[in-house]
Coordinates of C-alpha atoms and ligand atoms in Angstrom, one line a residue:
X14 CA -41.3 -128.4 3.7
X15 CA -40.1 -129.9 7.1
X16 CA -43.6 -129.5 8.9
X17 CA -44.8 -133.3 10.0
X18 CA -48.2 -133.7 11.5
X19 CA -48.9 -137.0 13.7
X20 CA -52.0 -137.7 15.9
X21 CA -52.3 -139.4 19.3
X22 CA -54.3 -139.2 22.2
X23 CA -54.3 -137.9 25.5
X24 CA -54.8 -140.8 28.5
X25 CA -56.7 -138.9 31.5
X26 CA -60.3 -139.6 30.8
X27 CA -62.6 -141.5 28.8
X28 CA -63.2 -139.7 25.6
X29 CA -59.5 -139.5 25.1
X30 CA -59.1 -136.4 23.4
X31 CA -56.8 -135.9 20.6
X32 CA -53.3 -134.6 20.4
X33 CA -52.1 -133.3 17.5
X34 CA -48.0 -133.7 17.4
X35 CA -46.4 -130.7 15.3
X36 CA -42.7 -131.3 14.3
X37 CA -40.9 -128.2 13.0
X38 CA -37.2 -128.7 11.3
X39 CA -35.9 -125.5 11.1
X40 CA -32.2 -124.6 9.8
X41 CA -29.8 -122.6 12.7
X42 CA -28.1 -124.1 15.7
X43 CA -29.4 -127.8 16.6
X44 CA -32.0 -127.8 19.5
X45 CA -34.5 -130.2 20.4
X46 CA -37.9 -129.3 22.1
X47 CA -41.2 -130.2 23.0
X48 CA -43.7 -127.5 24.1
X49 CA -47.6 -127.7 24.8
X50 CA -47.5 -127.9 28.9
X51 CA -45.8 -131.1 28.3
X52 CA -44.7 -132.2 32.1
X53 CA -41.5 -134.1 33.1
X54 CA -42.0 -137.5 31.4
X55 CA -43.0 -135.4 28.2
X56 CA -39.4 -133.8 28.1
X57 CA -37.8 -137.1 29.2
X58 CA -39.3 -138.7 26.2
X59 CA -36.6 -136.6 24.3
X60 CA -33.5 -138.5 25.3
X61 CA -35.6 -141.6 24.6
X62 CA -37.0 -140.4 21.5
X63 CA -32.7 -139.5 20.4
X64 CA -31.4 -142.5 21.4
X65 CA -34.4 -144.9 19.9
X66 CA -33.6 -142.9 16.2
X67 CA -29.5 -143.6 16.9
X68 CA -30.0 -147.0 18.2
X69 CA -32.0 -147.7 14.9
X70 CA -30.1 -146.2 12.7
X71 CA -31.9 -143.4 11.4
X72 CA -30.4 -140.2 11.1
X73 CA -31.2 -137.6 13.7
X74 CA -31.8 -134.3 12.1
X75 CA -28.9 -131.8 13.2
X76 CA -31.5 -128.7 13.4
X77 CA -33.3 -126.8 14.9
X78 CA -36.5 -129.4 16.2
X79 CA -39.4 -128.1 17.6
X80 CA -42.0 -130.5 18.5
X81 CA -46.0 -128.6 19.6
X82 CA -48.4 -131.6 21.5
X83 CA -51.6 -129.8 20.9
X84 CA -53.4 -128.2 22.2
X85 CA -51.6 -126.6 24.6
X86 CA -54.1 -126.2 27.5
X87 CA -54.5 -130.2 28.1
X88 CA -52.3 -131.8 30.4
X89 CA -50.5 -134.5 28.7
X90 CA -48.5 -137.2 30.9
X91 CA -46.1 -141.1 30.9
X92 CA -44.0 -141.7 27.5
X93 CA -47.1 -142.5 25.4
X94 CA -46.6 -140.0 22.8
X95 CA -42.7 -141.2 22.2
X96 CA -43.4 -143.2 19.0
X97 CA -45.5 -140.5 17.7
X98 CA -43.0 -137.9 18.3
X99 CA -39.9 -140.1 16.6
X100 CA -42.4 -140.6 13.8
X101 CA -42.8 -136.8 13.3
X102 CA -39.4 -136.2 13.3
X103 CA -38.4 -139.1 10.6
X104 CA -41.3 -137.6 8.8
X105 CA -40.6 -133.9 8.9
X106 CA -36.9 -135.0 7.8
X107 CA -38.1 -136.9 5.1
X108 CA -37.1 -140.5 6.3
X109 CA -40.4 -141.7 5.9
X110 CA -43.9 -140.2 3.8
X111 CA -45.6 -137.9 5.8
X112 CA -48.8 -138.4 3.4
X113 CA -49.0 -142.0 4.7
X114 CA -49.4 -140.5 8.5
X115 CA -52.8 -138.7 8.7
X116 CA -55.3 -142.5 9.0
X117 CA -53.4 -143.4 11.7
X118 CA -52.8 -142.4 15.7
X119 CA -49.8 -143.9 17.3
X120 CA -48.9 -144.3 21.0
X121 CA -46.2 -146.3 22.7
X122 CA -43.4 -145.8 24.9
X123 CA -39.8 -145.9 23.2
X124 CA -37.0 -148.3 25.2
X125 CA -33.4 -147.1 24.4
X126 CA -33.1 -149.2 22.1
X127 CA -35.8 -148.7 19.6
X128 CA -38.3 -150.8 20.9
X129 CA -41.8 -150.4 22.2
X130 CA -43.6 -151.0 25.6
X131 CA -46.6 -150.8 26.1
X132 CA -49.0 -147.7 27.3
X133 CA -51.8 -148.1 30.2
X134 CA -54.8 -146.4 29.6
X135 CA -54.6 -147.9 25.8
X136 CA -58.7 -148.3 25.7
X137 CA -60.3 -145.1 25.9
X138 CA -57.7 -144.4 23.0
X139 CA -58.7 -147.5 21.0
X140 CA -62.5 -146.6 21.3
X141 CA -61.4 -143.0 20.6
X142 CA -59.5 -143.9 17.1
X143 CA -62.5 -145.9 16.3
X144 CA -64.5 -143.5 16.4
X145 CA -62.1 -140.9 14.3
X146 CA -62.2 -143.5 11.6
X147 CA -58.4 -144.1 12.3
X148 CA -56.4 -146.9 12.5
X149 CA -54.3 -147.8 15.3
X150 CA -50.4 -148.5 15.7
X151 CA -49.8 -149.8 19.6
X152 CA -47.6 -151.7 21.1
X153 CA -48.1 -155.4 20.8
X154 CA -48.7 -156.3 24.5
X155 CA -51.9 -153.7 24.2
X156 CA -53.2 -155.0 21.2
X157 CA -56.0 -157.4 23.0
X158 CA -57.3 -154.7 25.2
X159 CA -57.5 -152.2 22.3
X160 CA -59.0 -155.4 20.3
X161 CA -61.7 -154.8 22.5
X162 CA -63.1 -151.7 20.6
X163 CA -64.7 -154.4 17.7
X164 CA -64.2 -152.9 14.0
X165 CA -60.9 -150.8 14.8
X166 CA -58.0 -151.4 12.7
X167 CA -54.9 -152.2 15.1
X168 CA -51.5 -152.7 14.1
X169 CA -49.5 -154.1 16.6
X170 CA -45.8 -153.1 16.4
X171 CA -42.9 -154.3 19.0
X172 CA -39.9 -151.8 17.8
X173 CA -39.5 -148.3 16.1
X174 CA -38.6 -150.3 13.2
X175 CA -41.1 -152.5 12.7
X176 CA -43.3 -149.6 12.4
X177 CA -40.8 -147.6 9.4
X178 CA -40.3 -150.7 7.5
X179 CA -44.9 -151.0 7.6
X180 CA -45.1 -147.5 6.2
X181 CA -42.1 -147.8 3.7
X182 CA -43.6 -151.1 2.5
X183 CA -40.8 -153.1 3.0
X184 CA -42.2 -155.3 5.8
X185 CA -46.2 -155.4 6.4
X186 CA -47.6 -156.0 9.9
X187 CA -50.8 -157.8 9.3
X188 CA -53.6 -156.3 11.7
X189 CA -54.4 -157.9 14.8
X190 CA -56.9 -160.3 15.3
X191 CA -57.9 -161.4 18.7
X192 CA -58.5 -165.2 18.9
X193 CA -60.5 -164.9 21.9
X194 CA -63.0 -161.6 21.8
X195 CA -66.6 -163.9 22.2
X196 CA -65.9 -165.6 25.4
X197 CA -68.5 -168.2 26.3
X198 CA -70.8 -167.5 28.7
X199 CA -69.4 -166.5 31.8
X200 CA -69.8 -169.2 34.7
X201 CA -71.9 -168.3 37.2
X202 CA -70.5 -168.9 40.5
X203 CA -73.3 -167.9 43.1
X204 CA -77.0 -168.8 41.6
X205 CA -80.1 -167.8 43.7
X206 CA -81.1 -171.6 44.5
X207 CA -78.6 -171.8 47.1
X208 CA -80.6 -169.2 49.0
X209 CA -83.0 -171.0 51.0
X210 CA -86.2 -169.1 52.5
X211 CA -85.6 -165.0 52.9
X212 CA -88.9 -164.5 50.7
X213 CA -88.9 -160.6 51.2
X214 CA -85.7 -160.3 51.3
X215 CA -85.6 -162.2 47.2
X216 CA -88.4 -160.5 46.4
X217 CA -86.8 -156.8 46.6
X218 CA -83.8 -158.1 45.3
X219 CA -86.0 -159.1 42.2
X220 CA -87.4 -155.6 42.7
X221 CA -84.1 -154.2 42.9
X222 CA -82.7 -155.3 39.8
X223 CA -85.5 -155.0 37.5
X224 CA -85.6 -151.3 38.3
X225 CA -82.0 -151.0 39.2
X226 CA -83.0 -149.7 42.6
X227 CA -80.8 -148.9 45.6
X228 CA -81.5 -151.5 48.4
X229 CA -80.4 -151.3 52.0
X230 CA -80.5 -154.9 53.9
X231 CA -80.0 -154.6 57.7
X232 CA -80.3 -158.1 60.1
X233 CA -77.6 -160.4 62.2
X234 CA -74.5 -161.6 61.1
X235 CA -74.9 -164.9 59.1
X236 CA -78.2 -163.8 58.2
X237 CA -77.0 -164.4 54.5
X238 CA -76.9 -160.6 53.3
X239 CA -74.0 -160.8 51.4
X240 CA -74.7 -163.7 49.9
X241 CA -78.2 -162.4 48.5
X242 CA -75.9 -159.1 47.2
X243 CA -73.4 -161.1 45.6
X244 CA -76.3 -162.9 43.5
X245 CA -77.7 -159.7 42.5
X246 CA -75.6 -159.4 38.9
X247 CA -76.4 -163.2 38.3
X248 CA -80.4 -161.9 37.8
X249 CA -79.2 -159.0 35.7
X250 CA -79.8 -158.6 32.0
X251 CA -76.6 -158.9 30.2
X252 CA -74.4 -156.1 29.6
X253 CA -75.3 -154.2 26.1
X254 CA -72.1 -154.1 23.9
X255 CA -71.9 -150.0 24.3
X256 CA -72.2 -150.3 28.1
X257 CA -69.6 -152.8 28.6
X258 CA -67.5 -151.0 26.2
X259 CA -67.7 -147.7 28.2
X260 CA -67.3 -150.2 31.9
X261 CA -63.9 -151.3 30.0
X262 CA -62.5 -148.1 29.3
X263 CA -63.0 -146.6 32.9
X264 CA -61.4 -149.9 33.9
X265 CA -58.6 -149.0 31.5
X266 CA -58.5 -145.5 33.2
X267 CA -58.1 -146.9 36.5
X268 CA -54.7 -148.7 35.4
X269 CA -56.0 -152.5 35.2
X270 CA -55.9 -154.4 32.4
X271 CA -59.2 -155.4 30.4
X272 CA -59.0 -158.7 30.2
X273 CA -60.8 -159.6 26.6
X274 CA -62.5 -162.7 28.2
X275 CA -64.6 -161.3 31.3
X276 CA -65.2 -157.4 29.7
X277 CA -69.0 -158.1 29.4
X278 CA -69.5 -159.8 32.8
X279 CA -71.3 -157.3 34.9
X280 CA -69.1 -155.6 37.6
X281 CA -69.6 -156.4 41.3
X282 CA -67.3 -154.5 43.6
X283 CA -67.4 -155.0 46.9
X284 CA -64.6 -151.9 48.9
X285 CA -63.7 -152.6 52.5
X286 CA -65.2 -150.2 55.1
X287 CA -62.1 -148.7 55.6
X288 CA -61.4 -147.6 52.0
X289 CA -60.7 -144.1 51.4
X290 CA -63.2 -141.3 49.4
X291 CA -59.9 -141.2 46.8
X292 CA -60.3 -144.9 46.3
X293 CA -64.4 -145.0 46.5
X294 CA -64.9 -142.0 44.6
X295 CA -61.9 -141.2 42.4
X296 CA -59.4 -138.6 43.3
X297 CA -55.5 -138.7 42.7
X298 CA -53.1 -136.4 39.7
X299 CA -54.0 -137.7 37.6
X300 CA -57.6 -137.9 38.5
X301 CA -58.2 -141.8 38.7
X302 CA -61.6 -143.3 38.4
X303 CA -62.8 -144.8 42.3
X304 CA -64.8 -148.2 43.4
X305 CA -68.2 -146.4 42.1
X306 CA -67.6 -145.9 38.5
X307 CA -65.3 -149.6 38.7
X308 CA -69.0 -150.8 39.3
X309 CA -70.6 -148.5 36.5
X310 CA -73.8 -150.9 35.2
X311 CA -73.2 -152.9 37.3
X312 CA -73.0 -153.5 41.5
X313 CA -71.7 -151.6 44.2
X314 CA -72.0 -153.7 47.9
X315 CA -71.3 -151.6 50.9
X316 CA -70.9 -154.2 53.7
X317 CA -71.0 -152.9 57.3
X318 CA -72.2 -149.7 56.1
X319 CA -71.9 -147.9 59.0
X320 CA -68.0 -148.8 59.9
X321 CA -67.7 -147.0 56.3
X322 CA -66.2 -143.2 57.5
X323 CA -69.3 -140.2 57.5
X324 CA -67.0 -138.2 55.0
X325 CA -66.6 -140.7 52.5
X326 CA -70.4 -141.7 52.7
X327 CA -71.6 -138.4 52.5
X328 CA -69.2 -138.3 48.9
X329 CA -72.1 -140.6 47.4
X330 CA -74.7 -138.7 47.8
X331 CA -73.6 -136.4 44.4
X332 CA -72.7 -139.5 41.8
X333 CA -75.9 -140.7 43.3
X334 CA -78.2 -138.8 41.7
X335 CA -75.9 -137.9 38.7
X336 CA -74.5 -141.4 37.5
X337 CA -71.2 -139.8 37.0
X338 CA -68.2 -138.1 39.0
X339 CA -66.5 -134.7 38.1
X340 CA -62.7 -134.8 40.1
X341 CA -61.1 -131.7 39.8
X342 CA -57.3 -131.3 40.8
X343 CA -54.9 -128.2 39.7
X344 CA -54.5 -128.2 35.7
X345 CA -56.9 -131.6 35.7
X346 CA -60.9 -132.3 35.5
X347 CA -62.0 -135.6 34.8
X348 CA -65.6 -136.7 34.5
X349 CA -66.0 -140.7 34.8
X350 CA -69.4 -142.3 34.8
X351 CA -70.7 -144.1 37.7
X352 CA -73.8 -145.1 36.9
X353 CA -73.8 -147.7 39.9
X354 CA -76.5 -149.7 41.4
X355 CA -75.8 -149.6 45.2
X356 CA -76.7 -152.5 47.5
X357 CA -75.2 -152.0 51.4
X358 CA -76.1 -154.1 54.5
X359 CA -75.9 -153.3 58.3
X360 CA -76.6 -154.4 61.3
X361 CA -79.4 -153.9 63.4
X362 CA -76.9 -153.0 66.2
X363 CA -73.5 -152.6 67.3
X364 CA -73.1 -156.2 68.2
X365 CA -75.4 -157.2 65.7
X366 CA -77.6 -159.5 67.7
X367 CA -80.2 -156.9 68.8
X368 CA -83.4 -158.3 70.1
X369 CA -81.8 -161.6 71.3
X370 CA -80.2 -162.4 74.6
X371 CA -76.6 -161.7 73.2
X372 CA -77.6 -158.0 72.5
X373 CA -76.1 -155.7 75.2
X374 CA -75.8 -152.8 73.6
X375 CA -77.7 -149.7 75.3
X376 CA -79.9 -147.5 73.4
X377 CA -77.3 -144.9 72.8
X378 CA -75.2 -147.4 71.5
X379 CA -77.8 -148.3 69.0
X380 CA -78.8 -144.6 68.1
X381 CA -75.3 -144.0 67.5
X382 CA -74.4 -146.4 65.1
X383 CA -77.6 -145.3 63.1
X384 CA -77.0 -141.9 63.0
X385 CA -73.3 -142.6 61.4
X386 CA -75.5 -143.0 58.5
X387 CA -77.2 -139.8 57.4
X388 CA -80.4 -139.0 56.8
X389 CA -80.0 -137.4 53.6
X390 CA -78.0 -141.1 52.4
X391 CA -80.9 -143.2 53.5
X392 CA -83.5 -140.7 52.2
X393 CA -81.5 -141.7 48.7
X394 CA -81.5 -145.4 48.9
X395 CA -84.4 -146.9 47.2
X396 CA -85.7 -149.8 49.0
X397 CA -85.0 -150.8 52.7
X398 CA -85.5 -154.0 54.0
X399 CA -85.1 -156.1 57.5
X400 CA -83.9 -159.7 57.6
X401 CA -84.6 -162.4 60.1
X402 CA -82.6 -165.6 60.7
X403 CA -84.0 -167.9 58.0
X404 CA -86.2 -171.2 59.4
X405 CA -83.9 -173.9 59.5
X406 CA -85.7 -176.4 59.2
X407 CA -87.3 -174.9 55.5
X408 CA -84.8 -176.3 53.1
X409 CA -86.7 -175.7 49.9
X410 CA -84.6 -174.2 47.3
X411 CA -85.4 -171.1 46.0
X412 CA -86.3 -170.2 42.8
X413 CA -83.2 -170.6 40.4
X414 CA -81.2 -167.1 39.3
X415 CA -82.4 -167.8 35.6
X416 CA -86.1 -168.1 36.5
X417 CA -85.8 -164.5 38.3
X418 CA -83.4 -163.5 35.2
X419 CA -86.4 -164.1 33.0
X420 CA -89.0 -161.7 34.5
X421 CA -86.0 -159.0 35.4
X422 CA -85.3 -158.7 31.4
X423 CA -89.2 -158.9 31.0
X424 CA -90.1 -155.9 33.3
X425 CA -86.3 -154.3 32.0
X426 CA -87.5 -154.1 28.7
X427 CA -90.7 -152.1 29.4
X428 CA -88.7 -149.4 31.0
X429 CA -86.6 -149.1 28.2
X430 CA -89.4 -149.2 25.2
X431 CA -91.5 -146.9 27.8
X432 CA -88.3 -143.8 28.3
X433 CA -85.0 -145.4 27.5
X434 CA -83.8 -146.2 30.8
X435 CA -84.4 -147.7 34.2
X436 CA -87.4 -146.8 36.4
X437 CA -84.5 -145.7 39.1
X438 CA -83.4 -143.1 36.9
X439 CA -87.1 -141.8 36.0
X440 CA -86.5 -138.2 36.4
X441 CA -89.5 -135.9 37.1
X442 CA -91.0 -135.1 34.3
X443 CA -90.7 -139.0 33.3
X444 CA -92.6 -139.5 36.8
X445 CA -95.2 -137.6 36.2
X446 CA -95.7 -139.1 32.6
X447 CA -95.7 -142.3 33.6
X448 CA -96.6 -142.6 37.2
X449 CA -99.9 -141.4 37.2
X450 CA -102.1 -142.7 39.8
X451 CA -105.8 -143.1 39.7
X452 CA -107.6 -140.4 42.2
X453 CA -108.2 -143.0 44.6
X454 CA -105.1 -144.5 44.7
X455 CA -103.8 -140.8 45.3
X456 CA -105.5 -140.1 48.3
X457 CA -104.0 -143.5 49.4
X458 CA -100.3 -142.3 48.9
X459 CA -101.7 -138.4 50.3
X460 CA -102.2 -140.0 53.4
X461 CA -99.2 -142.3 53.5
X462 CA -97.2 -139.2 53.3
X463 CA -99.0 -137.7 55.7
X464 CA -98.5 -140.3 58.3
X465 CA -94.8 -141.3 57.7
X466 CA -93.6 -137.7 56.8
X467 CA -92.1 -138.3 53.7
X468 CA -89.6 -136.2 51.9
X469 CA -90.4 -135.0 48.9
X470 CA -87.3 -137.2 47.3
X471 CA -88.9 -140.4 49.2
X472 CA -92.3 -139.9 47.3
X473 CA -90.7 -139.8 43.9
X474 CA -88.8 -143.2 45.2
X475 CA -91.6 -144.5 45.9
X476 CA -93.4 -144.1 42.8
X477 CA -90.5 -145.4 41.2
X478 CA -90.0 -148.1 42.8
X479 CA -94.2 -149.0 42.6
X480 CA -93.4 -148.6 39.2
X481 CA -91.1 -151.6 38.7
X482 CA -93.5 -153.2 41.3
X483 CA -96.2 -153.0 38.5
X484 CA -93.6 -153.8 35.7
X485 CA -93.0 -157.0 37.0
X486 CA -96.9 -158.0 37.4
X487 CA -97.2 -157.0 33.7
X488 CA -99.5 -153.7 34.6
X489 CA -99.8 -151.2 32.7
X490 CA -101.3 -148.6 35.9
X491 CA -99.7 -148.0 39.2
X492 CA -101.9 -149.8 41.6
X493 CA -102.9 -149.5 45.4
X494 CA -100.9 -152.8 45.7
X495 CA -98.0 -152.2 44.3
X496 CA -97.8 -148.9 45.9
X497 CA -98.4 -150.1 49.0
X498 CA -95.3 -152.6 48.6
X499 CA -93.2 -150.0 47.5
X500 CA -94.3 -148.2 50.6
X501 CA -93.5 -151.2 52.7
X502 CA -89.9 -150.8 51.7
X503 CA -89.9 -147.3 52.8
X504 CA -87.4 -146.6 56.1
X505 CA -89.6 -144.0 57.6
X506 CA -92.2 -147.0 58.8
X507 CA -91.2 -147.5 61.8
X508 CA -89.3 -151.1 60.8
X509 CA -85.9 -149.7 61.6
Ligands
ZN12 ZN1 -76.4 -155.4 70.0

């Protein structure tokens, strides 16, 4: 028998699906190939894959080789699979015991000389082999990030080797432990104290998060927008073990390293104006994951949103009301999650200073720089608020970020006991389950509609977000109260 079987896994999206590696030895004149749409650094893993058997004295099998990376139909890319392909072919020739092959997937790309550097997208792999009930062989330098995946088996190996001598029993690698997987709590940087006055403006943040609603801030520069945004994932529950994991394989995706001692601190990304839709949304060949799934549970801030281009605005509008991003390119479709909480700020003019004696901008001036923003964008954007210059000479500290921490996890908690997720991701049927309002308090929203002509989207938001309104006050009903606050936050008013 000269038929080796060894698995790996494919890189391009998060489930990491498996490749099967088929090596045929056949007798008639020697050949070497690899089919299974394998693209060019596939077939240059073959001179690699010769030279690393040579260079490490093994014999190289003068037959007829025929290596399958199944299935065919997946696209398959870099020099990860070059260990696993050596492997089959010192297998299929007998050098090593193919029986000892099948609870383990390999990856790692083969130097000339035998040994092994490392692979990027190791993660999704990792989580992927845990999942098979696998072990995994990697390279050593990706041994922390796969560590991350808690319960896999990893052997770390650093040469072609290393890894014969493990499965002939001559030398065992011990499986890696990572000294460092429970980091302390992250310091917190920015807390909510240092904001001084802004009531409204802390209060929907508080809204904000405990519902994981949209919010829109618009006032002057220096009004201290960013610096409420940058505070938001301070007052956020902590990141569940399965979310992080899925936040650190996307990372993984994007080609950044996950660094074992910040994986559970909640994202906050914060793109330029002038970033592209390829680098806010994903795009590229390989698809790679964009700014919106980088923020997946956690923060997206969109400064200056208007300066951001229509186009790559508009490309929100889909992830959204999805939580997740399908990029499809040639032979390639990726889905990546991008379950994001967005949080943008603008202001109230050109100049910024509207209202004030600095303001000269004219009224088309103004109009344009609003309508950059469409309507459809703000219709999906939760809460809208307007900000003032704070009061100088009030210089009483807020309420700390653990205080507010507290009552976000409270009102949190009855989302996800009431339907399993956030109150921003109620979908209709949840909304009419658990937003019913008395008849009274009906009329009350009938004839808010009315008067501020609201979409049919904006009513479910506002429900929603009256929802997390009467979370936080520990209600069990909707009332006119908190509906009318969550009306307050409403564009349409006339505040804008
Ligand atoms: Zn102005």
């Amino acid at each position: 028998m000269s038929l080796a079987i060894v698995y790996s896994r494919a890189g391009s999206t998060v489930r990491a699906p498996l490749i099967t590696i088929e090596t045929h030895l056949s007798p008639g004149l020697p050949r070497f190939n690899i089919v299974g749409l394998a693209e060019t650094a596939v077939k240059e893993s073959k001179d690699r894959v010769r030279a690393a058997l040579m260079q490490s004295h093994f014999v190289f099998p003068v037959r007829r080789i025929t290596i399958n990376l199944a299935p065919a139909e997946l696209p398959k890319e870099g020099g990860r699979f070059d260990l696993a392909i050596a492997l089959g072919i010192l297998a299929a020739s007998g050098q090593i015991d193919k029986n000892l092959l099948a609870d383990y997937e390999f990856a790692g790309e083969l130097a000339l000389s035998g040994a092994l550097r490392p692979i990027n997208k190791c993660l999704p792999m990792a989580i992927a082999t845990y999942r098979a009930n696998r072990s995994l062989v990697v390279p050593q330098d990706n041994a922390p990030e796969a560590s991350i995946c808690r319960g896999l088996s990893i052997l770390p190996v650093d040469s072609l080797l290393s890894v014969c001598a493990h499965f002939r029993g001559e030398k065992i690698i011990p499986a890696y432990v990572n000294p460092c997987l429970e980091p302390a709590n992250p310091a917190r940087t920015a807390d909510l104290s240092d904001v001084y006055g802004q009531a409204v403006a802390r209060r929907a943040l508080e809204i904000a998060a405990a519902g994981q609603h949209s919010l829109l801030m618009s006032g002057p520069p220096g009004v201290g927008k960013t610096m409420l945004a940058s505070r938001l994932p301070g007052i956020l529950p902590p990141l569940a073990e399965d979310d992080a994991l899925e936040l650190a394989a996307v990372t993984s995706l994007a080609g950044r390293t996950v660094d074992p001692a910040t994986w559970k601190v909640r994202p906050f990304r914060a793109p330029h104006h002038c970033a592209s839709s390829v680098a806010l949304v994903g795009g590229g060949r390989p698809p790679k994951p964009g700014e919106i799934s980088l923020a997946h549970n956690g923060v997206l801030f969109l400064d200056e949103l208007p300066e951001f281009s229509r186009q790559v605005l508009e490309s929100l509008r889909e992830p959204m009301e999805s939580g997740c991003i399908t990029i499809s390119r040639a032979a390639y479709q990726s889905e990546f999650p991008a379950q994001f909480q967005l949080i943008a700020a603008m202001n109230p003019c050109p100049c910024g200073y509207l209202g004030s004696e600095r303001c000269n901008c004219g009224p088309q001036q103004i109009e344009r720089y609003h309508r950059k923003i469409s309507g459809p964008l703000l219709d999906r954007i939760d809460m809208h608020i307007t900000m003032s210059p704070p009061d100088l000479d009030n210089k009483q500290a807020g309420e700390s970020s653990d205080t507010v921490r507290t009552r976000v996890i409270a009102a949190r908690e009855k989302q996800q006991t009431r339907c399993g997720t956030t109150n921003a991701h109620l979908n209709t049927q949840a909304i009419e389950a658990h937003c019913a309002l008395a008849p009274s308090i009906e009329t009350y929203l009938k004839k808010a509609i009315e008067q501020y002509q609201l979409s049919a989207r904006a009513y479910h938001r506002v429900l929603r977000v009256a929802r997390t309104i009467a979370d936080l006050a520990d209600s069990e009903t909707i009332e006119q109260t908190h509906l009318a606050e969550a009306l307050f936050y409403r564009p349409t008013l006339g505040r804008r």
